[in-house]
XYZ file of C-alpha atoms in Angstrom:
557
model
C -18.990 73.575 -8.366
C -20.090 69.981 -6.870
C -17.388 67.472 -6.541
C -17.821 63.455 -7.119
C -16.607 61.873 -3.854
C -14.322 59.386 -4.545
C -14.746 55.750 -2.771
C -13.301 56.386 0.693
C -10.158 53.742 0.338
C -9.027 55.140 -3.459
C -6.672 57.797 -2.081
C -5.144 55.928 0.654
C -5.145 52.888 -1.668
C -3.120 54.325 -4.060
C -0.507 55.971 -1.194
C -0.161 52.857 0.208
C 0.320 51.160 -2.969
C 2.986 54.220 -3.854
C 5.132 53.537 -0.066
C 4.922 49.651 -0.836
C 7.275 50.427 -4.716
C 9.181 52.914 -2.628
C 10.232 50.346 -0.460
C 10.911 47.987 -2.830
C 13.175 49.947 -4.827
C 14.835 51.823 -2.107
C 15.030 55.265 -1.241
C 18.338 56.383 -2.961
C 16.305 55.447 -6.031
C 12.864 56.695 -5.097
C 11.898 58.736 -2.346
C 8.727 59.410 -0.814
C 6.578 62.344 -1.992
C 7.671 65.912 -0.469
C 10.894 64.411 0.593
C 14.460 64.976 -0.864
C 16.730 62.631 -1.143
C 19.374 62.127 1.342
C 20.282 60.068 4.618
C 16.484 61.789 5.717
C 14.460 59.703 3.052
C 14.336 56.075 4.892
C 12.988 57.857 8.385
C 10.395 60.193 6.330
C 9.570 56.517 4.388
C 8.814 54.469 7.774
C 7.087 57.792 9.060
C 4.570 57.857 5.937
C 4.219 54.226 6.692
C 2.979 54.253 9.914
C 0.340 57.410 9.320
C -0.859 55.471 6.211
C -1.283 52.609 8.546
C -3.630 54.456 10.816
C -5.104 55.960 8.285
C -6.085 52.389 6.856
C -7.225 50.545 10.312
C -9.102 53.666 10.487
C -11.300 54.020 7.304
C -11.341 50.186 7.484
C -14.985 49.527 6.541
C -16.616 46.427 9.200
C -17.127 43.333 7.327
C -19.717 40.775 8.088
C -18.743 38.008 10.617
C -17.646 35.252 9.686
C -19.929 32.173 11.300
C -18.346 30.859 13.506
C -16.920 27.286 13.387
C -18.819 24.425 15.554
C -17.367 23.223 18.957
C -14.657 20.554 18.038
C -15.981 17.110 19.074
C -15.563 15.679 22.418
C -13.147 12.971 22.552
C -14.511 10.055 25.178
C -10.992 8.599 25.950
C -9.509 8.610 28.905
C -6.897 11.275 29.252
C -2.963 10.575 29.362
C -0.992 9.697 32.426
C 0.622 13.047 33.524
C 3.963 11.700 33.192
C 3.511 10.299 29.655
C 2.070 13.716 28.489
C 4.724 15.247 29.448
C 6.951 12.318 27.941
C 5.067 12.881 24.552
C 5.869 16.546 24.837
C 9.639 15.929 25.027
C 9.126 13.558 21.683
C 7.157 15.944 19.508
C 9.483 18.432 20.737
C 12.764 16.433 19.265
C 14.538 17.884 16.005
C 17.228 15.732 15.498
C 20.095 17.411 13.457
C 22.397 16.405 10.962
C 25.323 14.234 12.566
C 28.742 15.520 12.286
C 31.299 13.651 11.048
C 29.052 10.426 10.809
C 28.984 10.525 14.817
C 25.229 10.011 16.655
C 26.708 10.418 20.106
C 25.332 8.913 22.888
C 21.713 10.815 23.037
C 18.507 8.497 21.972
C 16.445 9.545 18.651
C 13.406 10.827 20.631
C 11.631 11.111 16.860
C 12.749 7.276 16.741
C 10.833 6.515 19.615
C 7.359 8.326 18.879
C 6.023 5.589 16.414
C 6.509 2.490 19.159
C 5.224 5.540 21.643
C 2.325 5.950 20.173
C 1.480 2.607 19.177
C 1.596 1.644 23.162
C -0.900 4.500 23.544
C -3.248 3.241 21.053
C -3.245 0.093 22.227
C -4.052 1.421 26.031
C -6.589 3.320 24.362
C -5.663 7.167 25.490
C -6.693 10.489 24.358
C -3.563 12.999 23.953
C -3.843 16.508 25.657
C -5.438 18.588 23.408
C -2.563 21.209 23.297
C -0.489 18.449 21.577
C -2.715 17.970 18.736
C -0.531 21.029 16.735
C 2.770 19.392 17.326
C 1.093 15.607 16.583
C 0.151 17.180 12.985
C 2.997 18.679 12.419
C 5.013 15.742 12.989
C 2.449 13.351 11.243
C 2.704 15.707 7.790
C 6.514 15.525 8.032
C 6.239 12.018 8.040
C 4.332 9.753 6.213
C 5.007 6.231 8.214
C 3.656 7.970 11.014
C 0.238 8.705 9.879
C -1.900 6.082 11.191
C -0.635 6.002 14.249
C -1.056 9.327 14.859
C -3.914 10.148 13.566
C -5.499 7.065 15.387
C -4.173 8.579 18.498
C -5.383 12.478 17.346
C -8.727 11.042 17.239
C -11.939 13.670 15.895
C -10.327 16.740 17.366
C -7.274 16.481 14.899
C -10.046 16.123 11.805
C -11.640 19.102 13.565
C -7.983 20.949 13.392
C -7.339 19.847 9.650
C -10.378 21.598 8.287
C -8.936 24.774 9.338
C -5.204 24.831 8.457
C -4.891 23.452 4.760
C -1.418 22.570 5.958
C -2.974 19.434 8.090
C -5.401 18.396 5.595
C -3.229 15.161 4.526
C -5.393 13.932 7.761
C -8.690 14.343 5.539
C -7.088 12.651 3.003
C -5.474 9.940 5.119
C -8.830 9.168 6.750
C -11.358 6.977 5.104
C -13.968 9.204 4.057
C -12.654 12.232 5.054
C -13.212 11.927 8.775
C -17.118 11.652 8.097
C -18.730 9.096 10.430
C -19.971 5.854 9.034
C -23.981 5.166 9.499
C -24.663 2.158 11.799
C -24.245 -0.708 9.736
C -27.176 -1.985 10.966
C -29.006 1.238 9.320
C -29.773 -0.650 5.646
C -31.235 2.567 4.594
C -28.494 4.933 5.443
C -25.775 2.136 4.434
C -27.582 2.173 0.875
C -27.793 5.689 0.430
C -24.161 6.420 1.275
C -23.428 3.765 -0.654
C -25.053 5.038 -3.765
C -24.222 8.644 -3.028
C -21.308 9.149 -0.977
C -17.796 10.252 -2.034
C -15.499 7.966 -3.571
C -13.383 7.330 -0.195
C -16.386 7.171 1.883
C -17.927 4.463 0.025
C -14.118 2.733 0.569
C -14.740 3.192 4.094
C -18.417 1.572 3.961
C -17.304 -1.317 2.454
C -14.065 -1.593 4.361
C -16.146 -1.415 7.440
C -18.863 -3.737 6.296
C -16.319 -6.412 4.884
C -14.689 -6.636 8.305
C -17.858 -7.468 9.622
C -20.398 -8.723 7.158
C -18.349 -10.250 3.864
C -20.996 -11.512 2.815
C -22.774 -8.154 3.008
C -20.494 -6.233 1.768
C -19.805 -8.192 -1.398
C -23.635 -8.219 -2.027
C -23.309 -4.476 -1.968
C -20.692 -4.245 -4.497
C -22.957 -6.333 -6.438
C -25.515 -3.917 -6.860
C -23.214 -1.035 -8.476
C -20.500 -3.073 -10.109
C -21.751 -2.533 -13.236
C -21.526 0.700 -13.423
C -18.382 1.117 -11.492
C -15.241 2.825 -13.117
C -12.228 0.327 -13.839
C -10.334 2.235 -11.010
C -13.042 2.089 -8.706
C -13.616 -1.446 -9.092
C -9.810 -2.121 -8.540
C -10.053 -0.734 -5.348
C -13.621 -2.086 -4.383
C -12.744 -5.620 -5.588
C -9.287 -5.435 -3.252
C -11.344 -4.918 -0.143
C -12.578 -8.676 -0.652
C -9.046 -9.721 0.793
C -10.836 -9.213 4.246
C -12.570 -12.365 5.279
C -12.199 -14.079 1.714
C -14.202 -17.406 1.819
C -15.255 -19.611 -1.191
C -18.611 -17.847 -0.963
C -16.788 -15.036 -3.023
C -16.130 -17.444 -6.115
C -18.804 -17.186 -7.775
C -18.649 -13.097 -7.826
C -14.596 -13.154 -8.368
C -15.319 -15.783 -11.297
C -17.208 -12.955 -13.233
C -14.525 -10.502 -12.445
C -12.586 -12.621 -14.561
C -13.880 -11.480 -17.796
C -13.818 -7.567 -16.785
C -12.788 -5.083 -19.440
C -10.180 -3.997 -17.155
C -6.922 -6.194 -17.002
C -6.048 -4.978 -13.385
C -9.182 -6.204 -12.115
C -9.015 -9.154 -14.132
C -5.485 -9.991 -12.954
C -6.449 -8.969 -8.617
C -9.446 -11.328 -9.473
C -7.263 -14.039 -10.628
C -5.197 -13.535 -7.617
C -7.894 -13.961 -5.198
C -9.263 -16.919 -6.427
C -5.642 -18.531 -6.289
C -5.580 -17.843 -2.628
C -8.530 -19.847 -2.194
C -6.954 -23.267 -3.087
C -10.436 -25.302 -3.894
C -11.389 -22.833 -6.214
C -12.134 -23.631 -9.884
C -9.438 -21.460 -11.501
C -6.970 -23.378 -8.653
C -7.973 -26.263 -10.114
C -7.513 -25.406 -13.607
C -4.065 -23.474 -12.697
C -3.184 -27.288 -11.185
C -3.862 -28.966 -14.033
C -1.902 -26.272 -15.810
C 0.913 -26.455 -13.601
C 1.471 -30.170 -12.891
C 1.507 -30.882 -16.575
C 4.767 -28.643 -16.320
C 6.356 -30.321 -13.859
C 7.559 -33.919 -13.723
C 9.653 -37.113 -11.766
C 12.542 -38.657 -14.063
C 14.229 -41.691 -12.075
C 16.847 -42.030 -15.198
C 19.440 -39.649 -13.738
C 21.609 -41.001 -11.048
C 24.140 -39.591 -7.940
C 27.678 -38.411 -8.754
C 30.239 -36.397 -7.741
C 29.852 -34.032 -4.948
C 30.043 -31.142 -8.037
C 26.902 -32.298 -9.625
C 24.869 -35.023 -8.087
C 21.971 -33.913 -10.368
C 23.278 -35.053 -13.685
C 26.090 -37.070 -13.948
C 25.983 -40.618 -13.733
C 28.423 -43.397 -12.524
C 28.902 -46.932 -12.464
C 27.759 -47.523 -8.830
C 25.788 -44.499 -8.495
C 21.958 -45.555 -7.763
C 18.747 -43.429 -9.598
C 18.437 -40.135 -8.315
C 14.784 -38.827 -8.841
C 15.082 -35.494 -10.128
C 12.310 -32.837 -11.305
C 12.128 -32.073 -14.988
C 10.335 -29.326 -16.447
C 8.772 -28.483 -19.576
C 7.397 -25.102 -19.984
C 4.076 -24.408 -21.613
C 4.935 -23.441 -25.075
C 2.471 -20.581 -25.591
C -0.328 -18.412 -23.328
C -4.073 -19.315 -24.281
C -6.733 -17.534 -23.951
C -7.671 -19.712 -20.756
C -4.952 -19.225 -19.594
C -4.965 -15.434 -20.125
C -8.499 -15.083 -19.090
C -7.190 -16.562 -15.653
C -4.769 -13.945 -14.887
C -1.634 -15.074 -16.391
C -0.153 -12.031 -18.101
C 1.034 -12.864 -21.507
C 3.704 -10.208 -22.035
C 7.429 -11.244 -19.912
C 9.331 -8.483 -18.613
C 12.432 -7.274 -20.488
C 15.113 -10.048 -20.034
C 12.708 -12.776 -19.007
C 11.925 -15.464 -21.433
C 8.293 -16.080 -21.943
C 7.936 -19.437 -21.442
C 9.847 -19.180 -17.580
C 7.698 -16.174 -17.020
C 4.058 -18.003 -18.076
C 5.641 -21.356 -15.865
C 6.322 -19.103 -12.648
C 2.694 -17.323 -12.797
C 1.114 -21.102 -13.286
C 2.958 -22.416 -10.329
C 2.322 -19.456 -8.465
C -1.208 -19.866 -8.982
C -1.591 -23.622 -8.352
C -2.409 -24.421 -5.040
C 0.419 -26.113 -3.219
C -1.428 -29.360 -2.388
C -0.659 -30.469 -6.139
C 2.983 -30.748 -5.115
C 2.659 -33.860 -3.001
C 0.208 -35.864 -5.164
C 2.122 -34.885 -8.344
C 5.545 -35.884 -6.860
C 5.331 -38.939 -5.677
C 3.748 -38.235 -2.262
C 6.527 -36.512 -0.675
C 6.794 -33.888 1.583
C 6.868 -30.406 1.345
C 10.521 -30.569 2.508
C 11.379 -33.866 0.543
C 10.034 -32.238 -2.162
C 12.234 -29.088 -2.362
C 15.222 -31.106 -1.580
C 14.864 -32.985 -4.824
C 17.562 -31.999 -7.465
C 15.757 -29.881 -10.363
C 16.999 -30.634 -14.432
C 18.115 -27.898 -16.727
C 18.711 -24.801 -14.092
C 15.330 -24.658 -13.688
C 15.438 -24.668 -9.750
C 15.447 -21.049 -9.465
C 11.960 -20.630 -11.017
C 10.408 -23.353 -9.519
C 11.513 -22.309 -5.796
C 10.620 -19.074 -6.430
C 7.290 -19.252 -7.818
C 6.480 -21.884 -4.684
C 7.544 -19.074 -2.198
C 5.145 -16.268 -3.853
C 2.719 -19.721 -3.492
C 3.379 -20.097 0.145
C 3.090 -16.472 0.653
C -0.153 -16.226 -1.173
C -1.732 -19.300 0.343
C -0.289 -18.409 3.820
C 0.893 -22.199 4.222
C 3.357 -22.287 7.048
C 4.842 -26.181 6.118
C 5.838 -24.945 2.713
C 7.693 -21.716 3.559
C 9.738 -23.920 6.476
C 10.286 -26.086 3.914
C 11.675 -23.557 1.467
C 13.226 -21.619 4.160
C 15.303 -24.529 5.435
C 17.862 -24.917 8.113
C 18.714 -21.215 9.437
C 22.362 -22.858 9.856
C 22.970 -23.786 6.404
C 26.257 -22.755 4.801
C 24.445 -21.828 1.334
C 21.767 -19.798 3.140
C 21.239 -16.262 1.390
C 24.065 -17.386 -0.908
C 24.230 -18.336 -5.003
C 21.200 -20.447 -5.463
C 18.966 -20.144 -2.570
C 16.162 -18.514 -1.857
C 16.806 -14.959 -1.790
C 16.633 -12.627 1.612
C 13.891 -11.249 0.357
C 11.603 -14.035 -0.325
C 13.296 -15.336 3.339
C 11.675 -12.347 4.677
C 8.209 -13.033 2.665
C 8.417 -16.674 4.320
C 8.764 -16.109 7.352
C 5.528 -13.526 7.641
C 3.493 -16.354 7.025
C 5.683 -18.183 10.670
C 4.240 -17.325 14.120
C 6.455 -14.575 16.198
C 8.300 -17.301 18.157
C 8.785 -19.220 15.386
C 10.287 -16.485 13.377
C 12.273 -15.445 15.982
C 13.813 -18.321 16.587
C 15.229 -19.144 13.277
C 16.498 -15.088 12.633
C 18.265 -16.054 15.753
C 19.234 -19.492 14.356
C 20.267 -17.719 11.121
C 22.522 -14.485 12.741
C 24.385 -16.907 15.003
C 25.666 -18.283 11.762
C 25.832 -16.151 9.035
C 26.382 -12.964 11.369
C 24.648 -9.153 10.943
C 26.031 -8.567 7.371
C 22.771 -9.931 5.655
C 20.390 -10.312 8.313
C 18.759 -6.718 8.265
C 16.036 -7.759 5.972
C 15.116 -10.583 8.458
C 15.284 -8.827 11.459
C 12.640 -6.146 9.692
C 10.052 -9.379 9.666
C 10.346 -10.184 13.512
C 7.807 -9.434 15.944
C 8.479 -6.412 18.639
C 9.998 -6.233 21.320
C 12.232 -9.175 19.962
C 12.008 -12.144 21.649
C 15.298 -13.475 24.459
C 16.759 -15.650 21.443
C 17.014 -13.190 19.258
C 17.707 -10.091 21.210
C 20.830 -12.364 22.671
C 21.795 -13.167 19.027
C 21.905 -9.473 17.812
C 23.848 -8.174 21.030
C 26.228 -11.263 20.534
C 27.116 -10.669 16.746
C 27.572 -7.268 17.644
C 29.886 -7.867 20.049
C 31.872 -10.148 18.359
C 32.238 -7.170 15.488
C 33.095 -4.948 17.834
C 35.710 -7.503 19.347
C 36.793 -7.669 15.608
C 37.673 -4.030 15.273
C 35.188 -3.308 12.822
C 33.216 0.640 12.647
C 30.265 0.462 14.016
C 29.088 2.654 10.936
C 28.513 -0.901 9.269
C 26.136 -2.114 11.748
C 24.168 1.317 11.907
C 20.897 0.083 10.315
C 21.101 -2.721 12.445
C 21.588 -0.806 15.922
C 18.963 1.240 14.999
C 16.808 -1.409 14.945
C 18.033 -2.678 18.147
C 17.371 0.642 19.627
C 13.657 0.136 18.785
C 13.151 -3.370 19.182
C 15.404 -4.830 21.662
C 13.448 -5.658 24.810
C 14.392 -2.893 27.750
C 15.001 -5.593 29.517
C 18.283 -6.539 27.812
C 19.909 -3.539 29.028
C 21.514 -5.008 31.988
C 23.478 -7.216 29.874
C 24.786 -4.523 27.551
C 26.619 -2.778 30.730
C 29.709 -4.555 30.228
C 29.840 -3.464 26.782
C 29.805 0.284 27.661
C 33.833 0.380 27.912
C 35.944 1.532 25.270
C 37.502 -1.894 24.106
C 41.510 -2.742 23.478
C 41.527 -2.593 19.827
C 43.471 -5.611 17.947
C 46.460 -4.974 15.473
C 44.006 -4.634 12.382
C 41.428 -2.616 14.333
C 40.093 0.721 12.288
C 41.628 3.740 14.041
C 39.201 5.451 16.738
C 36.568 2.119 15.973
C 36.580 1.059 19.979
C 35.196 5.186 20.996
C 32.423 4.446 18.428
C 31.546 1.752 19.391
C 31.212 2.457 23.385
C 29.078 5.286 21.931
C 26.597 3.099 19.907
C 26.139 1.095 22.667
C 25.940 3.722 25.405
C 23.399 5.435 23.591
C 21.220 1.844 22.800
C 22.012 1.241 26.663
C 20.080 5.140 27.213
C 17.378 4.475 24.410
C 16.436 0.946 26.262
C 16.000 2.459 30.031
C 13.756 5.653 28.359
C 11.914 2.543 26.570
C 11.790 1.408 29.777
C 10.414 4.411 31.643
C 7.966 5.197 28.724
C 5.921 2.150 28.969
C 6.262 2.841 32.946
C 4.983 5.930 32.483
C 2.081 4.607 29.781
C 0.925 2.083 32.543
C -0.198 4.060 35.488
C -3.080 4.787 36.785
């Protein structure tokens, strides 16, 4: 009698498949087959298990080779300093752990320290040792706000690595196009076809590339397939045109105006605000001043309310009135003001703040009576309209980056109302003074912590240029001294020591020596507050000198 041969890997299949549910369910439930139960039955399990194995490696039938993968890319950097390899070894290698008790100690954050670390490398322009790259990744997927930097510093080989461990392909995806090189832009053939064919983030990358270089260029290419673009796709394409945008892009951002989408309609409105001799700056001018006005009939008062009352002797006070527009239009809705306010706004402030926003700020001094920037926001405002008005001017200032306004709006860093009921906010503070040079801004955080102390200077201090400049590193060090003289916990000031840790200048640490001693605490001192605080600044003392050493180390030859 002929028997059918069964495929070679059924029987052993199926034993293996049998051992696997025996193991699962345990052997006082199931035992293996030919085996009693009993204290015997987990040895004669692991026994059949390792015969099965053999007899599975064995029959194993050879598979066709895979082809292999292409030789990663060559990187043409120079390599790292041998010290600062080793130095970015130590980082990557950092886990900090949960603090107990609310305590840091006195060690530094290594994981602090790798974004400023790597941005020194970038900017010297190294390659990392390639047995890092695993360790960079892994650090770079664990956190987003280091992604850049890292993968600037990666370079190809780390694109090269993400193609083969799905768990590092965030770095295709983080990568304009995907890691794929750009054709010369030079190469109007190549740059067309890529253009027409490529991927949806390599064509980002094309124009982003081309913009930086050509604008003009690069908004003729958008040109040719806007069209035909998807509303998202255009969103994106039209905000690359913030890179070198001239009043050659009006006439191209003026058509975007009447797009079917209203997100491109409202980025194109935007845009054409920014450029202040633009059309729809003009019209939002007209718009704008015909909102705001001069009255010389009120007059000075009392110190309570200078703005409204009036007395015998007191003299006209000029004073800005305003009158809000009374309904949207379609002009103005065609040039980006959005009709519909926000719950618990009131339409007519809401269409008044976008039309000032929009208006470039060269109105203000022709409409008011040829003041200044600074006379003009120091003039009283009618009907508790002040608010609005100062705030749309700041997103104005912002927008246009005009440095005269936002000092003006900023005002005196020493001012007793600053940050309080009535002034501009911290956060349009912070706004203003991006649009300051690093001295500058500097200078008045410094200005503004030697008054108003550490309590609502974080925000600020987030704006300023790194490492901070001598004013304001001596500022921060001083109001923390004088809290810790106070008796205060240091667990108040964390977010701001952090920050001190990162972007003091190493050079300040001399000064912090005599600050290393655990302090006599006053009368009304928190219990335990002086050991904190020689911690806190024992460890920023540590974190500055390793600063220190790591750009030592980052510099040699």
């Amino acid at each position: 009698m002929t028997r059918t041969s069964a495929p070679v890997d059924a029987p052993v299949t199926g034993a293996w498949e049998g051992l696997v549910t025996t193991a699962l369910l345990g052997t006082d439930r199931r035992t293996p087959p030919g085996t009693a139960p009993g204290p015997d039955a987990p040895v004669a399990l692991l026994d059949a298990a390792a015969v099965a194995t053999v007899r599975r490696r064995a029959g194993l039938r050879p598979a066709r080779a895979a082809e292999r993968p292409q030789p990663a890319p060559e990187d043409p950097r120079p390599p790292l300093p041998a010290a600062a390899a080793r130095r970015l070894a130590m980082l990557l290698a950092d886990r900090p752990g949960a603090s107990a008790g609310g305590r840091r100690g006195t060690a530094p954050d290594l994981m602090e320290l790798l974004p400023q670390w790597l941005a020194a490398a970038n900017a010297r322009g190294f390659a990392p040792p390639p047995q890092a790259l695993p360790a960079l990744l892994d650090a770079a997927r664990g956190r987003t706000d280091l992604r850049p930097a890292a993968l600037e510093f990666a370079g190809p080989r780390a694109l090269w690595l993400a193609r083969l461990n799905p768990d590092w392909r965030f770095a295709l995806r983080s990568t304009p196009g995907g890691g794929a090189a750009l054709p010369h832009l030079e190469d109007d053939d190549r740059v067309q076809q890529l253009w027409q064919e490529g991927l949806f983030a390599e064509r980002v990358a094309l124009l982003s590339a081309l913009r930086s270089r050509e604008p003009a260029a690069a908004r003729a290419l958008l040109e040719t397939t806007w069209a035909t673009e998807r509303a998202e796709d255009r969103l994106m394409f039209l905000d690359s045109l913030r890179t070198g945008l001239a009043p050659d892009d009006e006439p191209f951002l003026e058509q975007a105006l009447a797009d079917r989408s209203r997100n491109v309609r409202a980025t194109a409105a935007e845009l054409l605000s920014a450029l202040p001799g633009s059309a729809l700056a003009a019209r939002m001018a007209v718009r704008a001043a015909a909102c705001v006005a001069i009255d010389h009939t009120h007059s000075t008062g009392s110190a309570q309310d200078t703005r409204t009352s009036r007395t015998s002797e007191g003299a006209p006070t000029p004073t800005i009135v305003v009158e809000a527009p009374h309904e949207c239009d379609p002009g103005m809705e065609r040039d980006g003001v959005v009709p519909k306010a926000p719950a618990g706004r009131g339409e007519r402030s809401w269409w008044f703040g976008q039309l000032v926003e929009a208006a470039p700020l060269g109105t203000w001094p022709r409409r008011l009576g040829g003041r200044t920037p600074k006379e003009i926001v120091a003039l009283p405002v009618a009907d508790d309209w002040q608010g609005e008005l100062h705030a749309a001017w700041c997103r104005a200032a912002v927008r246009q980056r005009d440095a005269e306004w936002s000092r003006a709006l900023l005002g005196e860093p020493s001012a007793p109302e600053a940050g309080g009921p009535g002034a501009v906010s911290l956060a349009e503070r912070a706004k203003l003074l991006g649009t300051l040079g690093a001295a500058e801004r500097a200078e008045w955080v410094a200005g503004f912590i030697a008054t108003h102390g550490l309590s609502e200077a974080f925000q600020l201090l987030g704006v300023c240029a790194v490492p901070w400049a001598p004013p304001l590193g001596r500022a921060v060090v001083d109001a923390l001294n004088i809290a810790r003289d106070a008796g205060s916990y240091p667990w108040s000031f964390s977010g701001v020591m952090g920050l001190a840790e990162r972007c003091l200048d190493p050079s300040e640490s001399g000064r912090l020596d005599a600050l290393l001693a655990v302090p006599d605490e006053p009368e009304n001192a928190s219990p335990g507050a002086g050991g904190y605080w020689a911690e806190a600044f024992q460890r920023l003392v540590t974190t500055l000198r390793l600063r220190a050493a790591m750009a030592e180390e980052l510099s040699a030859p």
